[in-house]
Amino acid sequence: MADLNKKTVAQLKALCKKQGLETGGRKADLVARLAAADDAADFTEADLKKKTVAQLKDLLDEKGLSTSGRKADLIARLLAGGGDDDDDGDDDKKGSGSNGKRRAARGGQATKKAKQAAAAAADDDADDDGDEESEEEEEEKEEAVVKRKAGSRCAVDKFCPMADRFHVYEDHEGVWDFTGNQTNIGQNNNKFYILQLLESDDKRTYHTWTRWGRVGVPGQNKIMPGTSLAACKASFMKKFKDKTRNDWYDRANFVKVPGKYDMVHIDYGADDEETAKHEEALKKKKKAQAKVKKVESKLAPSVQRLMQLIFDVKKMTQAVVEMKYDVKKMPLGKLRPEQIKAGYESLKTIEDLLKRNAGRRALADASSEFYTRIPHVFGMRVPPVIATTAMLQEKLQLLEALEDIKTAMRLIDQEGPDASEPEEDQHFRQLKCDLTPVEKGTDKFTLINDYLQNTHGSTHRQYTMEIVDAFEVDKDTGYKGGDNKMLLWHGSRISNWAGILSQGLRIAPPEAPVTGYMFGKGVYFADASSKSANYCFTNRSNNTGILLLCEVALGKQEERLSADSYLHQTLPKTKQSTWGKGRVAPDPKDTIVIDGDVKVPKGKLADTGVSNPHGYTLQYNEFIVYNTKQIRFRYLLRCKFNYKY
């Protein structure tokens, strides 16, 4: 440090250039930059193991770090490069009180050398730079009101106090932003780690920002000032390596390491230029809408209401929050397909363990992996072990909902800036389907309502349903038709319907477990309205649900009394669907035929006499097809669920 202070500005700049550091700034800046770069010098573990304990302590003392502990501790401390100030090992068990203060003190020691060097150099040139200093202070005051760079694809962490003057750095390698998640049920760990390389809006200053703690709370944080972009990159990459045991530049091939953080894959969307254009277009749209008279929608009022409902981001958020998903860690629409795929793979592992009657410890480890990949909020409670088929199915439903919500968010993001077109009309256009209101009192409405009311099961009497709005649907689903057509029910959460109407009903992907699907991976329908209505997951406070009536070409059916989760693989080639036979079904004598060959089983539910001599008997019929080209959307119902208790 003393040697650096003796050098001229020209010599310091030459050293900076040689080390690949920035050469701008005053003498104090150059000295601090070189000192910090020296602090950040990497050691290989092999080199450190060759040194004696005394030599290791000398290195630590030189860096202002603790010299206590065994040789292994000293080596680990040096490899961390002073980065253990945010060691989050006990974050789930300790608060941010005295422990946080001790960490802050250690963090202060790590930069002691650089601060001393900067102070000494500042004394050297204090007499020369008085005017320059005052000018820079004025510039900083002006910069304090500068917003983050337009077009940035990643927001600065909301707890960072510099968010108004800095943005997340991005280069040809991508966005320098990392969100990590780690769950360990055995240790009651459910924690996050955020790492960002921040660049000032004037592109002159760089810092590394970290925040860590238990999911659901702000946790602790630290700003690590950098002397250059290169130094901050080195700090960022080292921290990433420490927390994940993966290399930043090879993160495309990220591999989860036990005991380390998993990387949450974030979809940063369009490139910088496209994002900037999109943001500017949205600003123009809002300004234009504020100036012009509200434009009337071209849609029927009932269709407008439906668009408002299925594109309501708050309802989408509420749906997944009820399933414990962490929307703060992983905002809706930012979750990438590979993250959801990894979640399915974790559930597949749990399925295999359940089939083998594996012990609770193995299930706990697999559940921890799932929660690490798909962030959840459990407060201070221990994350529950996914140890039953019902719990597994619940998590499958979460992933399915996330897929549909991601589609809805993408549609919203794609909408144009035209202020002359109401938002509901833009939503509707994105769906690429026609919705024609079915008026009450018409024959069609009466038929649909009879089918709804007559087939409401006796085991679902906690609520009644009434149709608020009905629509005839015209959607290109690739329907090929076929024999044995029936009009059947399908229900789903409100949060899923923008995705369903835009992309059609989908079959679970190969990586998904089969346990949650009684008759294999397919699209499930019912001839009892309330059987499907239960999948709307309504309640007293959220009592609006959506049901779909589909024309399904069932063809020749495989009739089953017992579950077989692999039927999508083993269904005979001569069969086109599966019929899971229930003990009650619509009375066949009241079935009618519409459009020449589509059966509508609208009779009241009656006993079928079906009984499974080998075990559980289904209460209601289930119909499953394994090819979406056998499905045609016919009617969509917005229903009010009237709960009795």
XYZ file of C-alpha atoms in Angstrom:
645
model
C 0.000 0.000 0.000
C 2.799 2.382 0.950
C 4.529 1.587 -2.328
C 1.394 2.527 -4.239
C 1.165 5.887 -2.492
C 4.717 6.723 -3.569
C 3.941 6.206 -7.243
C 2.915 8.962 -9.606
C -0.509 9.098 -11.224
C 1.059 8.045 -14.524
C 2.696 5.013 -12.887
C -0.562 4.052 -11.163
C -2.445 4.298 -14.447
C 0.143 2.088 -16.102
C -0.318 -0.538 -13.367
C -4.098 -0.356 -13.742
C -3.826 -0.797 -17.480
C -1.487 -3.763 -17.032
C -3.999 -5.460 -14.699
C -6.938 -4.737 -16.970
C -8.419 -2.164 -14.589
C -9.941 1.197 -15.437
C -7.425 4.066 -15.596
C -9.770 7.003 -14.978
C -10.106 9.042 -11.790
C -7.859 10.751 -9.261
C -4.837 9.303 -7.485
C -6.979 8.138 -4.568
C -9.236 6.233 -6.959
C -6.295 4.566 -8.697
C -4.673 3.492 -5.414
C -7.954 2.139 -4.046
C -8.599 0.292 -7.306
C -5.194 -1.397 -7.267
C -5.420 -2.219 -3.552
C -8.858 -3.781 -3.937
C -7.718 -5.755 -6.957
C -4.845 -7.034 -4.856
C -7.330 -8.006 -2.142
C -9.391 -9.909 -4.695
C -6.444 -11.935 -5.980
C -7.425 -15.586 -6.262
C -5.612 -18.439 -4.596
C -5.915 -22.017 -5.715
C -6.678 -24.498 -2.985
C -3.608 -26.522 -3.982
C -1.323 -23.509 -3.498
C -2.750 -22.727 -0.083
C -2.443 -26.306 1.138
C 1.317 -26.117 0.506
C 1.695 -23.174 2.888
C 2.270 -23.455 6.630
C -0.280 -22.250 9.165
C 1.993 -19.283 9.932
C 2.146 -18.313 6.264
C -1.632 -18.595 5.943
C -2.093 -16.376 8.991
C 0.265 -13.796 7.499
C -1.846 -13.712 4.336
C -5.036 -13.326 6.356
C -3.519 -10.622 8.543
C -2.416 -8.741 5.438
C -6.026 -8.784 4.212
C -7.453 -7.716 7.568
C -9.199 -11.064 8.072
C -9.449 -13.250 11.153
C -6.441 -15.540 11.761
C -8.187 -17.925 14.164
C -9.083 -21.538 13.476
C -7.509 -24.661 12.057
C -5.593 -24.798 8.793
C -8.724 -25.868 6.904
C -10.585 -22.838 8.286
C -7.767 -20.491 7.245
C -7.713 -21.919 3.720
C -11.499 -21.651 3.413
C -11.351 -18.028 4.580
C -8.712 -17.153 2.009
C -10.597 -18.950 -0.764
C -13.685 -16.942 0.156
C -11.616 -13.801 -0.317
C -13.246 -12.150 2.682
C -16.616 -13.061 1.290
C -17.865 -14.853 4.390
C -19.478 -11.614 5.540
C -22.681 -12.962 4.094
C -22.280 -16.570 5.096
C -25.911 -17.506 5.443
C -25.579 -20.859 7.112
C -27.645 -19.910 10.141
C -29.995 -17.374 8.617
C -32.991 -19.599 9.214
C -32.233 -19.948 12.894
C -30.738 -16.560 13.853
C -31.946 -13.035 13.445
C -30.056 -10.053 12.182
C -29.180 -8.655 15.604
C -25.771 -9.119 17.174
C -24.891 -11.798 14.658
C -25.526 -9.368 11.827
C -23.386 -6.757 13.556
C -20.499 -9.184 13.931
C -20.762 -10.018 10.238
C -20.777 -6.342 9.333
C -17.651 -5.848 11.402
C -15.897 -8.691 9.598
C -17.047 -7.241 6.273
C -15.531 -3.916 7.260
C -12.178 -5.579 7.934
C -12.170 -7.087 4.462
C -11.967 -3.663 2.842
C -9.688 -2.109 5.461
C -6.639 -2.177 3.235
C -8.347 -0.472 0.325
C -9.855 2.219 2.577
C -6.490 2.970 4.198
C -4.854 3.255 0.785
C -7.543 5.571 -0.508
C -7.339 7.783 2.579
C -3.557 8.060 2.352
C -3.674 8.900 -1.328
C -6.437 11.429 -0.708
C -4.124 13.262 1.721
C -1.448 13.363 -0.977
C -3.599 15.162 -3.529
C -6.044 17.011 -1.288
C -4.406 20.361 -1.989
C -4.602 19.893 -5.748
C -8.204 18.781 -6.184
C -10.338 21.045 -4.070
C -12.213 22.528 -7.019
C -12.546 19.148 -8.730
C -14.040 17.641 -5.582
C -16.713 20.301 -5.332
C -17.626 19.821 -8.993
C -17.964 16.068 -8.475
C -20.195 16.607 -5.441
C -22.498 18.730 -7.593
C -22.563 16.010 -10.235
C -23.452 13.392 -7.616
C -26.362 15.509 -6.402
C -27.691 15.693 -9.934
C -27.172 11.983 -10.500
C -29.199 11.141 -7.399
C -32.418 11.891 -9.265
C -31.540 9.847 -12.377
C -33.775 6.829 -12.939
C -32.326 3.435 -13.737
C -31.385 2.943 -17.372
C -34.350 2.631 -19.712
C -34.526 -0.789 -21.294
C -32.814 -2.647 -18.474
C -34.125 -6.217 -18.524
C -33.714 -6.806 -14.802
C -34.848 -4.625 -11.913
C -32.454 -3.756 -9.113
C -33.425 -5.610 -5.931
C -36.144 -3.531 -4.265
C -34.280 -3.470 -0.948
C -31.189 -1.901 -2.510
C -30.940 1.787 -1.506
C -29.177 2.663 -4.771
C -31.933 1.490 -7.105
C -32.671 5.049 -8.242
C -29.092 5.621 -9.443
C -27.938 2.164 -10.516
C -29.092 -0.613 -12.818
C -28.166 -4.280 -13.138
C -25.139 -4.633 -15.389
C -25.553 -6.484 -18.675
C -23.089 -7.409 -21.405
C -22.855 -9.908 -24.256
C -22.761 -12.695 -21.645
C -26.170 -11.705 -20.333
C -27.598 -10.099 -17.193
C -25.319 -10.170 -14.151
C -28.051 -11.189 -11.765
C -28.409 -14.347 -9.677
C -31.246 -15.547 -7.487
C -30.489 -18.687 -5.531
C -32.791 -20.874 -3.507
C -31.998 -23.625 -1.024
C -34.340 -25.754 1.042
C -33.280 -28.390 3.552
C -36.223 -29.787 5.483
C -34.011 -31.673 7.928
C -32.355 -28.436 9.048
C -35.487 -26.282 8.637
C -33.694 -24.246 5.974
C -35.738 -22.436 3.346
C -33.525 -19.598 2.214
C -32.680 -17.340 -0.688
C -29.594 -15.557 -1.956
C -29.621 -12.576 -4.319
C -26.487 -11.386 -6.092
C -26.362 -8.448 -8.520
C -23.584 -6.522 -10.236
C -24.735 -2.901 -10.268
C -23.613 -0.214 -12.680
C -24.293 3.470 -12.041
C -26.494 5.162 -14.592
C -23.524 7.245 -15.728
C -21.501 4.017 -16.134
C -18.677 5.280 -13.908
C -19.218 3.274 -10.718
C -19.734 -0.414 -10.010
C -20.859 -2.250 -6.872
C -21.820 -5.799 -5.945
C -25.099 -6.168 -4.045
C -26.079 -9.222 -2.013
C -29.143 -10.033 0.065
C -29.839 -13.292 1.838
C -32.142 -14.822 4.427
C -35.180 -17.008 4.982
C -37.809 -16.996 2.266
C -40.602 -14.603 3.139
C -38.517 -12.023 5.054
C -36.190 -9.265 3.757
C -33.139 -10.856 5.401
C -29.728 -9.203 5.532
C -27.868 -7.353 2.825
C -24.494 -5.930 1.891
C -23.124 -3.494 -0.681
C -19.568 -4.247 -1.764
C -18.110 -1.138 -3.460
C -15.957 -1.887 -6.462
C -12.996 -0.017 -7.825
C -13.644 -1.121 -11.388
C -15.918 -3.215 -13.542
C -13.261 -5.922 -13.708
C -12.937 -6.049 -9.918
C -16.716 -6.251 -9.469
C -16.968 -8.992 -12.063
C -14.276 -10.952 -10.220
C -16.113 -10.446 -6.922
C -19.443 -11.453 -8.470
C -18.039 -14.591 -10.105
C -16.272 -15.649 -6.918
C -19.409 -15.164 -4.851
C -21.431 -17.136 -7.404
C -18.873 -19.940 -7.251
C -18.862 -19.906 -3.434
C -22.636 -20.195 -3.230
C -23.252 -22.705 -6.025
C -19.941 -24.460 -6.828
C -20.678 -23.612 -10.470
C -18.836 -21.247 -12.814
C -20.679 -18.108 -13.878
C -19.592 -18.343 -17.500
C -20.818 -21.952 -17.643
C -24.147 -21.309 -15.907
C -26.024 -22.577 -18.977
C -24.873 -26.026 -17.814
C -25.690 -25.354 -14.163
C -25.664 -28.430 -11.923
C -27.180 -28.310 -8.441
C -24.620 -29.246 -5.779
C -25.903 -30.688 -2.463
C -25.686 -28.133 0.326
C -25.358 -25.245 -2.142
C -27.842 -22.899 -3.782
C -29.786 -23.826 -6.878
C -30.130 -21.166 -9.566
C -33.625 -19.859 -10.181
C -33.893 -19.547 -13.967
C -35.359 -16.139 -14.742
C -36.795 -15.171 -18.093
C -35.394 -11.711 -18.776
C -37.609 -11.445 -21.833
C -36.654 -9.508 -24.920
C -33.254 -8.040 -25.552
C -32.398 -4.568 -24.293
C -33.444 -2.719 -27.445
C -36.790 -4.501 -27.698
C -37.503 -3.940 -24.001
C -36.697 -0.244 -24.303
C -39.076 0.063 -27.267
C -41.778 -1.832 -25.378
C -41.437 0.349 -22.270
C -41.532 3.496 -24.362
C -44.618 2.232 -26.195
C -46.390 1.525 -22.907
C -45.576 5.035 -21.667
C -47.004 6.522 -24.853
C -50.087 4.336 -24.517
C -50.741 5.508 -20.953
C -50.255 9.153 -21.918
C -52.556 8.771 -24.906
C -55.225 7.010 -22.848
C -55.077 9.798 -20.284
C -55.690 12.439 -22.969
C -58.350 10.795 -25.111
C -61.913 9.980 -24.246
C -62.391 6.384 -23.166
C -62.853 4.268 -26.279
C -65.831 1.962 -26.288
C -65.136 -1.735 -26.544
C -66.317 -3.661 -29.579
C -66.967 -6.680 -27.370
C -70.222 -7.688 -25.751
C -70.335 -6.631 -22.061
C -70.251 -10.266 -20.909
C -67.119 -10.920 -22.992
C -65.503 -7.786 -21.556
C -66.205 -9.044 -18.045
C -64.722 -12.428 -18.895
C -61.520 -10.831 -20.239
C -61.177 -8.761 -17.076
C -61.567 -11.924 -15.023
C -59.185 -14.304 -16.768
C -56.462 -11.678 -17.312
C -56.571 -10.435 -13.713
C -52.957 -10.711 -12.549
C -54.027 -10.315 -8.909
C -56.208 -13.404 -9.187
C -53.366 -15.313 -10.837
C -51.089 -14.294 -7.992
C -53.670 -15.236 -5.379
C -54.128 -18.678 -6.931
C -50.461 -19.650 -6.635
C -49.943 -17.909 -3.279
C -52.684 -20.159 -1.892
C -50.483 -23.054 -3.012
C -47.524 -21.497 -1.073
C -45.623 -20.428 -4.199
C -43.193 -17.559 -3.612
C -44.191 -14.844 -6.097
C -41.705 -12.381 -4.602
C -38.740 -14.630 -5.306
C -40.017 -15.720 -8.697
C -42.499 -13.209 -10.171
C -45.228 -14.563 -12.420
C -44.182 -14.541 -16.031
C -40.469 -14.580 -15.212
C -40.300 -18.307 -14.505
C -38.549 -20.037 -17.377
C -39.716 -23.365 -18.863
C -36.573 -25.164 -17.671
C -37.376 -24.174 -14.072
C -40.850 -25.715 -14.332
C -39.348 -28.759 -16.037
C -36.908 -29.145 -13.144
C -39.877 -28.990 -10.767
C -41.574 -31.827 -12.642
C -38.369 -33.861 -12.474
C -38.212 -33.399 -8.699
C -41.809 -34.586 -8.371
C -40.955 -37.590 -10.533
C -38.211 -38.462 -8.043
C -40.715 -38.202 -5.185
C -43.134 -40.422 -7.091
C -40.459 -43.100 -7.490
C -39.660 -42.928 -3.767
C -43.335 -43.284 -2.828
C -43.669 -46.346 -5.042
C -40.660 -47.935 -3.338
C -41.987 -47.076 0.130
C -38.758 -45.182 0.760
C -38.018 -43.768 4.189
C -38.969 -40.294 5.323
C -35.404 -39.026 5.082
C -35.211 -39.791 1.355
C -38.583 -38.105 0.829
C -37.422 -35.097 2.843
C -34.324 -34.739 0.658
C -36.376 -35.000 -2.543
C -38.944 -32.524 -1.195
C -36.125 -30.132 -0.320
C -34.932 -30.368 -3.910
C -38.422 -29.521 -5.199
C -38.789 -26.502 -2.903
C -35.312 -25.369 -3.929
C -36.293 -25.458 -7.601
C -39.799 -24.050 -7.153
C -39.611 -21.416 -4.373
C -42.231 -21.680 -1.625
C -43.057 -19.576 1.430
C -43.652 -21.392 4.729
C -42.787 -18.638 7.201
C -40.771 -20.048 10.087
C -42.486 -23.441 9.855
C -40.555 -26.457 8.672
C -41.313 -27.072 4.965
C -43.624 -30.104 4.777
C -42.344 -33.369 3.367
C -44.238 -34.359 0.206
C -45.074 -37.816 1.484
C -48.488 -38.669 0.013
C -50.049 -38.974 -3.414
C -52.452 -36.151 -2.529
C -49.578 -33.786 -1.731
C -47.820 -34.810 -4.930
C -50.954 -34.080 -6.944
C -51.262 -30.660 -5.306
C -47.751 -29.748 -6.452
C -48.522 -31.035 -9.945
C -51.484 -28.661 -10.055
C -49.188 -25.817 -9.012
C -46.809 -26.477 -11.911
C -49.706 -26.748 -14.360
C -51.060 -23.425 -13.086
C -47.640 -21.803 -13.453
C -47.458 -22.949 -17.082
C -50.864 -21.453 -17.909
C -50.117 -18.243 -16.014
C -46.828 -17.864 -17.839
C -48.773 -18.042 -21.102
C -51.209 -15.378 -19.875
C -48.392 -13.071 -18.794
C -46.719 -13.483 -22.175
C -49.962 -12.523 -23.914
C -50.314 -9.425 -21.745
C -46.727 -8.443 -22.477
C -47.266 -8.796 -26.222
C -50.199 -6.414 -26.329
C -49.620 -3.298 -28.373
C -49.544 0.354 -27.362
C -52.665 1.368 -29.319
C -54.657 3.631 -27.002
C -57.617 3.477 -29.389
C -58.238 -0.167 -28.466
C -59.503 -0.992 -24.960
C -57.462 -3.388 -22.870
C -60.200 -6.042 -22.887
C -60.266 -5.990 -26.686
C -56.514 -6.497 -26.811
C -56.808 -9.431 -24.407
C -59.529 -10.974 -26.545
C -57.533 -10.582 -29.750
C -54.574 -12.399 -28.176
C -56.708 -15.486 -27.466
C -57.366 -16.108 -31.162
C -60.820 -17.532 -30.525
C -64.386 -16.310 -30.893
C -66.785 -16.083 -27.954
C -70.437 -15.527 -28.786
C -72.778 -14.888 -25.826
C -75.566 -17.429 -25.409
C -78.657 -15.492 -24.378
C -80.732 -16.682 -21.440
C -84.082 -18.134 -22.436
C -82.784 -19.605 -25.690
C -82.899 -23.341 -26.378
C -79.105 -23.564 -26.175
C -78.995 -21.854 -22.792
C -81.781 -24.063 -21.448
C -80.000 -27.216 -22.627
C -76.707 -26.132 -21.053
C -78.375 -25.157 -17.770
C -80.328 -28.435 -17.587
C -77.087 -30.360 -18.092
C -75.411 -28.281 -15.356
C -78.165 -28.678 -12.769
C -79.211 -32.287 -13.474
C -75.701 -33.688 -13.190
C -74.698 -31.955 -9.951
C -73.544 -34.805 -7.716
C -75.037 -35.558 -4.312
C -71.562 -35.619 -2.752
C -71.031 -31.996 -3.820
C -74.037 -30.429 -2.120
C -72.021 -27.847 -0.159
C -72.683 -25.459 -3.039
C -75.080 -24.870 -5.910
C -74.152 -23.332 -9.261
C -75.869 -20.728 -11.382
C -74.790 -19.537 -14.818
C -73.801 -15.866 -14.894
C -72.666 -15.819 -18.528
C -72.540 -18.477 -21.234
C -70.572 -18.358 -24.474
C -70.367 -20.400 -27.624
C -66.677 -20.977 -28.373
C -65.039 -21.180 -31.781
C -61.393 -22.135 -31.385
C -59.047 -23.929 -33.752
C -57.775 -26.817 -31.624
C -56.756 -29.039 -34.520
C -59.923 -31.076 -33.981
C -60.109 -34.115 -36.283
C -63.492 -35.428 -35.213
C -64.196 -39.123 -34.896
C -66.791 -41.542 -33.591
C -68.722 -41.663 -30.332
C -68.890 -37.911 -29.709
C -70.087 -36.629 -26.343
C -70.501 -33.177 -24.811
C -68.480 -33.346 -21.581
C -67.377 -31.073 -18.727
C -63.911 -29.765 -17.897
C -63.070 -27.440 -14.994
C -59.952 -25.496 -14.026
C -58.828 -22.554 -11.868
C -59.586 -19.061 -13.161
C -55.844 -18.384 -13.327
C -55.508 -21.096 -15.997
C -58.118 -19.957 -18.492
C -56.178 -17.377 -20.481
C -53.629 -20.104 -21.144
C -56.276 -22.705 -21.991
C -58.227 -20.465 -24.368
C -55.078 -19.342 -26.165
C -53.270 -22.684 -26.427
C -55.957 -25.292 -25.867
C -56.069 -28.061 -23.284
C -52.684 -29.683 -22.819
C -51.386 -33.071 -21.748
C -48.801 -33.343 -18.971
C -45.197 -33.366 -20.255
C -43.020 -36.510 -20.260
C -41.028 -35.332 -17.229
C -44.168 -35.108 -15.073
C -44.930 -38.003 -12.711
C -47.902 -40.209 -13.544
C -49.134 -40.647 -9.970
C -51.422 -37.636 -10.137
C -53.232 -39.033 -13.182
C -55.537 -41.930 -12.340
C -55.782 -43.211 -15.901
C -52.519 -41.878 -17.286
C -51.447 -38.585 -18.786
C -54.320 -37.245 -20.828
C -57.115 -34.673 -20.778
C -59.855 -35.555 -18.294
C -63.586 -34.933 -18.693
C -66.745 -35.786 -16.762
C -70.463 -36.145 -17.430
C -71.248 -34.884 -13.896
C -70.951 -31.085 -13.789
C -69.890 -30.849 -10.149
C -67.149 -33.444 -10.658
C -65.446 -30.954 -12.999
C -66.573 -27.921 -10.986
C -64.491 -29.075 -8.019
C -61.385 -28.442 -10.136
C -62.313 -24.745 -10.269
C -61.174 -24.593 -6.611
C -63.690 -21.939 -5.598
C -64.621 -21.043 -2.029
C -67.011 -18.731 -0.177
C -64.845 -15.645 -0.705
C -63.845 -16.499 -4.293
C -67.047 -17.979 -5.635
C -66.653 -17.469 -9.386
C -65.648 -20.457 -11.481
C -65.336 -21.273 -15.180
C -66.474 -24.511 -16.801
C -65.894 -25.678 -20.353
C -68.156 -27.976 -22.350
C -66.234 -29.851 -25.025
C -67.255 -32.060 -27.887
C -64.995 -35.072 -27.338
C -64.537 -37.792 -29.951
C -64.156 -40.786 -27.635
C -64.051 -43.471 -30.334
C -63.701 -46.997 -28.971
C -63.293 -46.877 -25.208
C -61.115 -48.842 -22.806
C -63.466 -49.452 -19.880
C -61.826 -49.511 -16.459
C -62.919 -49.878 -12.843
C -59.473 -49.480 -11.281
C -56.724 -46.903 -11.674
C -53.883 -47.442 -14.118
C -51.512 -44.475 -14.272
C -49.684 -45.831 -17.315
C -52.666 -46.124 -19.669
C -51.283 -43.353 -21.874
C -48.505 -45.823 -22.702
C -50.411 -49.123 -22.641
C -53.779 -48.226 -24.201
C -54.546 -50.789 -26.942
C -54.101 -49.364 -30.437
C -57.703 -50.269 -31.209
C -58.935 -47.877 -28.474
C -59.060 -44.075 -28.579
C -59.997 -43.199 -24.997
C -60.549 -44.526 -21.487
C -63.826 -44.658 -19.596
C -63.383 -44.836 -15.844
C -66.788 -46.178 -14.822
C -68.547 -44.669 -11.805
C -71.332 -45.842 -9.540
C -73.597 -42.936 -10.607
C -74.083 -41.348 -14.047
C -76.682 -39.356 -16.009
C -79.789 -41.415 -16.735
C -79.219 -42.626 -20.344
C -82.903 -42.403 -21.244
C -82.652 -38.592 -21.089
C -79.583 -38.341 -23.327
C -80.213 -36.247 -26.425
C -78.259 -35.814 -29.659
C -77.304 -32.426 -31.110
C -75.677 -31.524 -34.420
C -76.499 -34.972 -35.775
C -74.043 -37.078 -33.782
C -73.049 -35.396 -30.495
C -74.587 -37.009 -27.407
C -75.504 -34.788 -24.453
C -76.013 -36.911 -21.293
C -78.196 -34.362 -19.512
C -80.315 -36.757 -17.480
C -80.400 -36.696 -13.694
C -77.731 -38.769 -11.987
C -78.777 -42.333 -11.248
C -77.200 -45.488 -9.874
C -75.351 -47.470 -12.557
C -74.921 -50.677 -10.595
C -71.171 -50.513 -11.229
C -69.011 -51.959 -8.476
C -65.343 -52.800 -8.366
C -64.930 -56.228 -6.719
C -61.203 -55.609 -6.265
C -61.263 -52.297 -4.433
C -62.345 -48.672 -4.643
C -65.178 -47.783 -7.034
C -65.299 -44.382 -8.711
C -68.278 -42.276 -7.650
C -68.591 -40.570 -11.051
C -67.609 -41.366 -14.625
C -64.309 -40.087 -15.997
C -63.459 -39.855 -19.691
C -59.853 -39.492 -20.819
C -58.380 -38.833 -24.255
C -54.665 -38.904 -24.992
C -54.746 -36.837 -28.175
C -55.882 -33.206 -28.021
C -57.076 -33.419 -31.638
C -60.072 -35.353 -30.272
C -61.253 -32.210 -28.445
C -63.398 -29.350 -29.716
C -64.383 -26.413 -27.485
C -68.151 -25.788 -27.614
C -69.389 -23.736 -24.635
C -67.762 -21.748 -21.843
C -69.688 -20.965 -18.658
C -68.979 -18.345 -16.045
C -70.694 -19.648 -12.931
C -71.449 -18.359 -9.472
C -70.906 -20.934 -6.735
C -73.417 -20.422 -3.920
C -71.963 -22.002 -0.794
C -74.396 -23.266 1.826
C -71.776 -23.659 4.542
